[in-house]
mmCIF file of C-alpha atoms (C1' of nucleotides) in Angstrom:
data_model
loop_
_atom_site.group_PDB
_atom_site.id
_atom_site.type_symbol
_atom_site.label_atom_id
_atom_site.label_comp_id
_atom_site.label_asym_id
_atom_site.label_seq_id
_atom_site.Cartn_x
_atom_site.Cartn_y
_atom_site.Cartn_z
ATOM 1 C CA MET B 1 20.903 18.360 -18.883
ATOM 2 C CA ALA B 2 18.017 20.232 -19.079
ATOM 3 C CA GLY B 3 14.494 18.586 -20.236
ATOM 4 C CA HIS B 4 15.572 14.981 -18.694
ATOM 5 C CA ARG B 5 12.684 12.324 -19.405
ATOM 6 C CA PRO B 6 11.207 11.054 -16.543
ATOM 7 C CA ALA B 7 13.362 7.375 -16.590
ATOM 8 C CA PRO B 8 12.912 4.222 -14.103
ATOM 9 C CA LEU B 9 14.612 4.092 -10.995
ATOM 10 C CA ALA B 10 17.700 1.057 -11.379
ATOM 11 C CA ARG B 11 17.881 -2.031 -10.174
ATOM 12 C CA SER B 12 20.388 -0.853 -7.290
ATOM 13 C CA PHE B 13 17.714 1.647 -5.441
ATOM 14 C CA TYR B 14 15.876 -0.849 -5.030
ATOM 15 C CA ALA B 15 18.965 -3.789 -3.027
ATOM 16 C CA ARG B 16 19.259 -2.117 -0.137
ATOM 17 C CA PRO B 17 16.768 -3.173 2.687
ATOM 18 C CA ALA B 18 13.452 -2.511 2.805
ATOM 19 C CA THR B 19 13.355 0.536 5.621
ATOM 20 C CA GLU B 20 15.463 2.371 3.366
ATOM 21 C CA VAL B 21 14.024 1.490 0.055
ATOM 22 C CA ALA B 22 10.435 2.807 1.714
ATOM 23 C CA ARG B 23 12.075 5.372 2.725
ATOM 24 C CA ALA B 24 14.184 6.137 -0.680
ATOM 25 C CA LEU B 25 10.508 5.556 -2.332
ATOM 26 C CA LEU B 26 8.710 8.721 -0.043
ATOM 27 C CA GLY B 27 8.304 11.294 -3.180
ATOM 28 C CA LYS B 28 8.409 8.623 -6.579
ATOM 29 C CA VAL B 29 6.661 9.035 -8.469
ATOM 30 C CA LEU B 30 4.808 5.083 -9.799
ATOM 31 C CA ALA B 31 3.416 5.368 -13.095
ATOM 32 C CA HIS B 32 1.011 3.014 -15.669
ATOM 33 C CA GLY B 33 0.079 4.301 -18.868
ATOM 34 C CA GLY B 34 0.226 8.407 -18.486
ATOM 35 C CA VAL B 35 -1.405 8.106 -15.789
ATOM 36 C CA SER B 36 1.383 9.189 -11.633
ATOM 37 C CA ALA B 37 1.255 9.618 -8.720
ATOM 38 C CA ARG B 38 3.441 10.364 -6.553
ATOM 39 C CA ILE B 39 4.046 8.524 -3.725
ATOM 40 C CA VAL B 40 3.550 9.952 -0.048
ATOM 41 C CA GLU B 41 3.256 6.958 2.182
ATOM 42 C CA THR B 42 4.659 3.341 2.310
ATOM 43 C CA GLU B 43 5.294 0.567 4.666
ATOM 44 C CA ALA B 44 8.363 -2.370 4.933
ATOM 45 C CA TYR B 45 7.656 -6.139 5.821
ATOM 46 C CA LEU B 46 11.192 -7.514 6.953
ATOM 47 C CA GLY B 47 10.600 -11.358 5.959
ATOM 48 C CA LEU B 48 12.136 -13.893 8.019
ATOM 49 C CA ALA B 49 12.553 -11.835 10.348
ATOM 50 C CA ASP B 50 8.926 -10.009 10.385
ATOM 51 C CA GLU B 51 5.840 -12.032 11.477
ATOM 52 C CA ALA B 52 3.796 -10.077 9.575
ATOM 53 C CA ALA B 53 4.920 -10.166 6.437
ATOM 54 C CA HIS B 54 4.245 -13.021 4.423
ATOM 55 C CA ALA B 55 7.101 -14.494 2.928
ATOM 56 C CA TRP B 56 7.834 -14.788 7.166
ATOM 57 C CA ARG B 57 6.286 -18.272 6.323
ATOM 58 C CA GLY B 58 9.112 -19.056 3.727
ATOM 59 C CA ARG B 59 8.552 -19.268 0.414
ATOM 60 C CA THR B 60 5.157 -20.759 -1.533
ATOM 61 C CA PRO B 61 3.889 -20.679 -5.098
ATOM 62 C CA ARG B 62 3.106 -16.942 -3.964
ATOM 63 C CA THR B 63 5.793 -15.831 -2.129
ATOM 64 C CA GLU B 64 7.718 -16.187 -4.655
ATOM 65 C CA VAL B 65 8.241 -13.202 -6.215
ATOM 66 C CA ILE B 66 9.653 -12.015 -3.535
ATOM 67 C CA PHE B 67 12.308 -14.030 -2.865
ATOM 68 C CA GLY B 68 13.278 -12.511 -6.415
ATOM 69 C CA PRO B 69 15.628 -10.128 -7.613
ATOM 70 C CA PRO B 70 14.318 -6.901 -6.706
ATOM 71 C CA GLY B 71 12.991 -3.844 -8.551
ATOM 72 C CA HIS B 72 9.809 -6.488 -9.193
ATOM 73 C CA ALA B 73 5.972 -6.175 -8.499
ATOM 74 C CA TYR B 74 4.117 -8.184 -6.573
ATOM 75 C CA VAL B 75 0.716 -7.874 -6.025
ATOM 76 C CA TYR B 76 -2.047 -9.588 -4.584
ATOM 77 C CA LEU B 77 -5.351 -9.810 -3.538
ATOM 78 C CA ILE B 78 -6.600 -9.249 -0.349
ATOM 79 C CA TYR B 79 -9.748 -8.949 0.838
ATOM 80 C CA GLY B 80 -11.402 -11.014 -1.958
ATOM 81 C CA ILE B 81 -11.467 -6.889 -3.262
ATOM 82 C CA HIS B 82 -8.909 -4.906 -3.765
ATOM 83 C CA ASP B 83 -5.186 -4.880 -4.981
ATOM 84 C CA CYS B 84 -2.599 -4.290 -2.906
ATOM 85 C CA LEU B 85 0.638 -3.101 -4.797
ATOM 86 C CA ASN B 86 4.746 -4.125 -3.186
ATOM 87 C CA VAL B 87 8.028 -3.296 -4.453
ATOM 88 C CA VAL B 88 9.835 -6.254 -4.945
ATOM 89 C CA ALA B 89 13.683 -4.627 -1.932
ATOM 90 C CA GLU B 90 17.008 -6.262 -0.697
ATOM 91 C CA PRO B 91 19.078 -8.460 -2.838
ATOM 92 C CA GLU B 92 17.656 -11.955 -4.492
ATOM 93 C CA GLY B 93 17.196 -14.514 -1.912
ATOM 94 C CA SER B 94 15.620 -11.843 0.959
ATOM 95 C CA PRO B 95 12.913 -11.940 1.476
ATOM 96 C CA GLY B 96 12.075 -7.018 1.711
ATOM 97 C CA CYS B 97 9.071 -5.401 0.212
ATOM 98 C CA VAL B 98 7.955 -2.290 0.308
ATOM 99 C CA LEU B 99 3.678 -1.682 0.780
ATOM 100 C CA ILE B 100 2.960 0.686 -1.652
ATOM 101 C CA ARG B 101 0.148 2.879 0.231
ATOM 102 C CA ALA B 102 -0.750 6.811 -0.624
ATOM 103 C CA ALA B 103 0.167 8.740 -3.024
ATOM 104 C CA GLU B 104 -0.263 12.051 -4.979
ATOM 105 C CA PRO B 105 -1.921 12.371 -8.521
ATOM 106 C CA VAL B 106 0.172 13.850 -11.241
ATOM 107 C CA THR B 107 -0.856 13.111 -14.698
ATOM 108 C CA GLY B 108 -3.652 11.058 -16.145
ATOM 109 C CA VAL B 109 -6.213 12.882 -12.994
ATOM 110 C CA ALA B 110 -8.980 12.486 -15.669
ATOM 111 C CA ALA B 111 -8.694 8.629 -15.724
ATOM 112 C CA MET B 112 -8.004 8.214 -12.444
ATOM 113 C CA ARG B 113 -11.612 9.394 -11.428
ATOM 114 C CA ARG B 114 -12.579 7.405 -14.201
ATOM 115 C CA ARG B 115 -11.608 4.275 -12.441
ATOM 116 C CA ARG B 116 -12.632 5.257 -9.386
ATOM 117 C CA ALA B 117 -16.423 7.998 -8.428
ATOM 118 C CA VAL B 118 -15.073 10.112 -5.837
ATOM 119 C CA ASP B 119 -15.252 13.972 -4.916
ATOM 120 C CA ARG B 120 -11.480 14.938 -3.921
ATOM 121 C CA VAL B 121 -8.433 13.990 -5.318
ATOM 122 C CA GLU B 122 -7.002 13.508 -1.651
ATOM 123 C CA ASP B 123 -9.652 10.530 -1.728
ATOM 124 C CA LEU B 124 -8.296 9.034 -5.222
ATOM 125 C CA ALA B 125 -5.514 6.476 -4.166
ATOM 126 C CA ASN B 126 -5.047 7.406 0.264
ATOM 127 C CA GLY B 127 -4.938 4.188 0.351
ATOM 128 C CA PRO B 128 -3.411 0.873 -0.781
ATOM 129 C CA GLY B 129 -6.958 -0.249 -2.704
ATOM 130 C CA LYS B 130 -7.643 3.018 -3.639
ATOM 131 C CA LEU B 131 -4.285 3.561 -5.226
ATOM 132 C CA THR B 132 -4.277 0.142 -6.784
ATOM 133 C CA ARG B 133 -7.869 0.849 -8.619
ATOM 134 C CA ALA B 134 -7.868 4.378 -9.264
ATOM 135 C CA LEU B 135 -3.593 3.733 -11.329
ATOM 136 C CA GLY B 136 -5.389 0.752 -12.492
ATOM 137 C CA ILE B 137 -3.077 -1.887 -11.505
ATOM 138 C CA THR B 138 -4.174 -5.643 -10.458
ATOM 139 C CA LEU B 139 -2.764 -8.964 -9.999
ATOM 140 C CA ARG B 140 -1.666 -9.138 -13.622
ATOM 141 C CA HIS B 141 1.348 -6.716 -12.101
ATOM 142 C CA ASN B 142 2.448 -9.565 -10.541
ATOM 143 C CA GLY B 143 6.045 -10.332 -11.079
ATOM 144 C CA ALA B 144 6.522 -7.516 -13.647
ATOM 145 C CA ASP B 145 10.128 -5.254 -13.964
ATOM 146 C CA LEU B 146 9.763 -2.085 -12.700
ATOM 147 C CA THR B 147 12.864 -0.969 -14.256
ATOM 148 C CA ARG B 148 11.428 -1.292 -17.707
ATOM 149 C CA GLY B 149 7.985 -1.679 -18.949
ATOM 150 C CA ALA B 150 4.464 -0.413 -18.385
ATOM 151 C CA LEU B 151 4.305 0.706 -14.493
ATOM 152 C CA THR B 152 7.405 1.927 -13.141
ATOM 153 C CA VAL B 153 9.114 4.546 -10.854
ATOM 154 C CA GLN B 154 11.030 7.341 -11.566
ATOM 155 C CA GLY B 155 12.803 10.309 -10.319
ATOM 156 C CA THR B 156 11.492 13.223 -8.395
ATOM 157 C CA VAL B 157 7.709 14.877 -10.283
ATOM 158 C CA ARG B 158 8.862 18.769 -11.396
ATOM 159 C CA GLU B 159 10.965 18.115 -14.119
ATOM 160 C CA PRO B 160 14.080 20.112 -14.640
ATOM 161 C CA ASP B 161 13.834 21.112 -10.213
ATOM 162 C CA ARG B 162 14.682 18.834 -8.303
ATOM 163 C CA GLU B 163 12.256 17.311 -4.891
ATOM 164 C CA GLN B 164 12.146 19.853 -2.412
ATOM 165 C CA PRO B 165 12.753 18.284 0.791
ATOM 166 C CA PHE B 166 10.516 17.218 2.859
ATOM 167 C CA GLU B 167 10.181 15.654 6.525
ATOM 168 C CA ILE B 168 9.411 11.832 6.645
ATOM 169 C CA CYS B 169 7.195 10.344 9.734
ATOM 170 C CA VAL B 170 7.274 7.908 10.975
ATOM 171 C CA SER B 171 4.495 4.929 13.360
ATOM 172 C CA PRO B 172 3.503 1.545 13.694
ATOM 173 C CA ARG B 173 1.726 0.496 10.758
ATOM 174 C CA VAL B 174 -1.575 -0.341 9.413
ATOM 175 C CA GLY B 175 -3.525 -3.819 9.303
ATOM 176 C CA ILE B 176 -1.817 -5.715 11.391
ATOM 177 C CA SER B 177 -2.091 -8.112 14.469
ATOM 178 C CA LYS B 178 2.297 -9.626 14.826
ATOM 179 C CA ASN B 179 4.579 -6.575 15.294
ATOM 180 C CA VAL B 180 2.174 -4.035 15.785
ATOM 181 C CA ASP B 181 3.452 -1.488 17.333
ATOM 182 C CA TRP B 182 7.205 -2.021 15.129
ATOM 183 C CA PRO B 183 7.682 1.324 13.559
ATOM 184 C CA LEU B 184 7.540 0.968 10.565
ATOM 185 C CA ARG B 185 4.802 3.559 8.404
ATOM 186 C CA PHE B 186 6.389 6.345 6.279
ATOM 187 C CA PHE B 187 5.177 9.112 5.004
ATOM 188 C CA ILE B 188 5.446 12.240 4.101
ATOM 189 C CA ALA B 189 4.490 14.693 6.815
ATOM 190 C CA GLY B 190 1.957 17.958 5.874
ATOM 191 C CA SER B 191 0.539 15.551 2.839
ATOM 192 C CA ARG B 192 -3.132 15.818 2.456
ATOM 193 C CA PHE B 193 -3.101 11.926 0.658
ATOM 194 C CA VAL B 194 -1.927 10.137 3.244
ATOM 195 C CA SER B 195 -3.929 7.226 3.950
ATOM 196 C CA ASN B 196 -7.078 8.566 7.537
ATOM 197 C CA HIS B 197 -4.809 5.918 8.928
ATOM 198 C CA SER B 198 -2.747 8.852 9.557
ATOM 199 C CA LEU B 199 -5.051 11.543 10.132
ATOM 200 C CA GLY B 200 -6.542 11.090 13.630
ATOM 201 C CA SER B 201 -4.018 11.159 16.777
ATOM 202 C CA GLY B 202 -0.982 11.231 17.472
ATOM 203 C CA ALA B 203 0.076 8.392 14.738
ATOM 204 C CA THR B 204 3.111 10.099 14.535
ATOM 205 C CA LEU B 205 6.146 8.927 16.857
ATOM 206 C CA LYS B 206 9.279 11.022 15.381
ATOM 207 C CA LYS B 207 10.301 12.866 12.792
ATOM 208 C CA HIS B 208 13.510 14.043 10.407
ATOM 209 C CA ALA B 209 14.727 15.667 6.889
ATOM 210 C CA GLU B 210 15.883 13.107 3.985
ATOM 211 C CA ALA B 211 18.524 13.331 1.235
ATOM 212 C CA ASP B 212 18.465 10.932 -1.246
ATOM 213 C CA HIS B 213 20.932 10.819 -4.786
ATOM 214 C CA PHE B 214 18.991 8.624 -6.129
ATOM 215 C CA SER B 215 16.466 10.951 -7.760
ATOM 216 C "C1'" DC P 1 -18.130 11.896 15.180
ATOM 217 C "C1'" DA P 2 -17.071 6.739 16.458
ATOM 218 C "C1'" DA P 3 -17.787 2.342 15.793
ATOM 219 C "C1'" DT P 4 -19.486 -2.408 13.072
ATOM 220 C "C1'" DA P 5 -20.386 -5.189 9.145
ATOM 221 C "C1'" DG P 6 -20.798 -7.023 5.122
ATOM 222 C "C1'" DA P 7 -18.620 -8.391 1.065
ATOM 223 C "C1'" DT P 8 -15.028 -11.286 -1.589
ATOM 224 C "C1'" DC P 9 -11.889 -15.097 -3.391
ATOM 225 C "C1'" DA P 10 -6.415 -16.441 -3.642
ATOM 226 C "C1'" DT P 11 -3.811 -18.336 -0.972
ATOM 227 C "C1'" DC P 12 -2.391 -21.448 2.669
ATOM 228 C "C1'" DT P 13 -3.381 -25.819 6.167
ATOM 229 C "C1'" DG J 1 -12.214 -24.895 5.747
ATOM 230 C "C1'" DA J 2 -10.503 -20.429 7.352
ATOM 231 C "C1'" DT J 3 -8.405 -16.382 7.408
ATOM 232 C "C1'" DG J 4 -6.540 -11.810 5.336
ATOM 233 C "C1'" DA J 5 -0.942 -5.865 4.537
ATOM 234 C "C1'" DT J 6 -9.071 -2.519 3.160
ATOM 235 C "C1'" DC J 7 -13.382 -0.182 1.301
ATOM 236 C "C1'" DT J 8 -17.673 2.713 1.879
ATOM 237 C "C1'" DA J 9 -22.149 1.858 3.587
ATOM 238 C "C1'" DT J 10 -25.070 2.515 7.362
ATOM 239 C "C1'" DT J 11 -26.360 2.729 12.119
ATOM 240 C "C1'" DG J 12 -25.747 3.771 16.252
ATOM 241 C "C1'" DC J 13 -24.341 7.850 20.753
#
DNA sequence: CAATAGATCATCT
DNA sequence: GATGATCTATTGC
């Protein structure tokens, strides 16, 4: 019981609807080579049912990963500049995924600062492109298995203790032009580490408490 | 403060 | 040849 080592989340964690996985990923820890950060903001993309999703048009060389087994990384380049990390959800063949938008640095803060020159810790990973840069995640990680290997997602931050309960806020997704008002963006209420899009006006639609037996 | 321009390339048409 | 699930710097009120 005491002092169990942080273990990656099992594949069954990801084999659920993308919206469920998006919620459940909040509070979990993304780890890569000694650097880790607690996920505080996610977005669900619903595949064939969702015109805003990359997989909406079906299988292409790029979207192949999203159609594959859950628990893998889908990383793509946006605007020729930034890498964005997604987690493949849903059973194999069902192309749902979750964009990881922001995280709270936990370990390896010095390494993150080396990769991103910012003053405030809050700004290290408070956006999809900033997050991948801070954690050293690139296109090379496309297709990586998150249940084993260098890039993983694990349970809670504090070892013996359970993650403190938190509330989840819901809002429309950011930066898309289709299905603009679908409430598929999730973030931890009150977190200082969410992307800047959430501050500003009352983007919050509703909240509710969350408990999860996968921690 | 808010608004906008520019960067820059993998992927798809 | 066009298009981005973005970020930063800069300009303009």
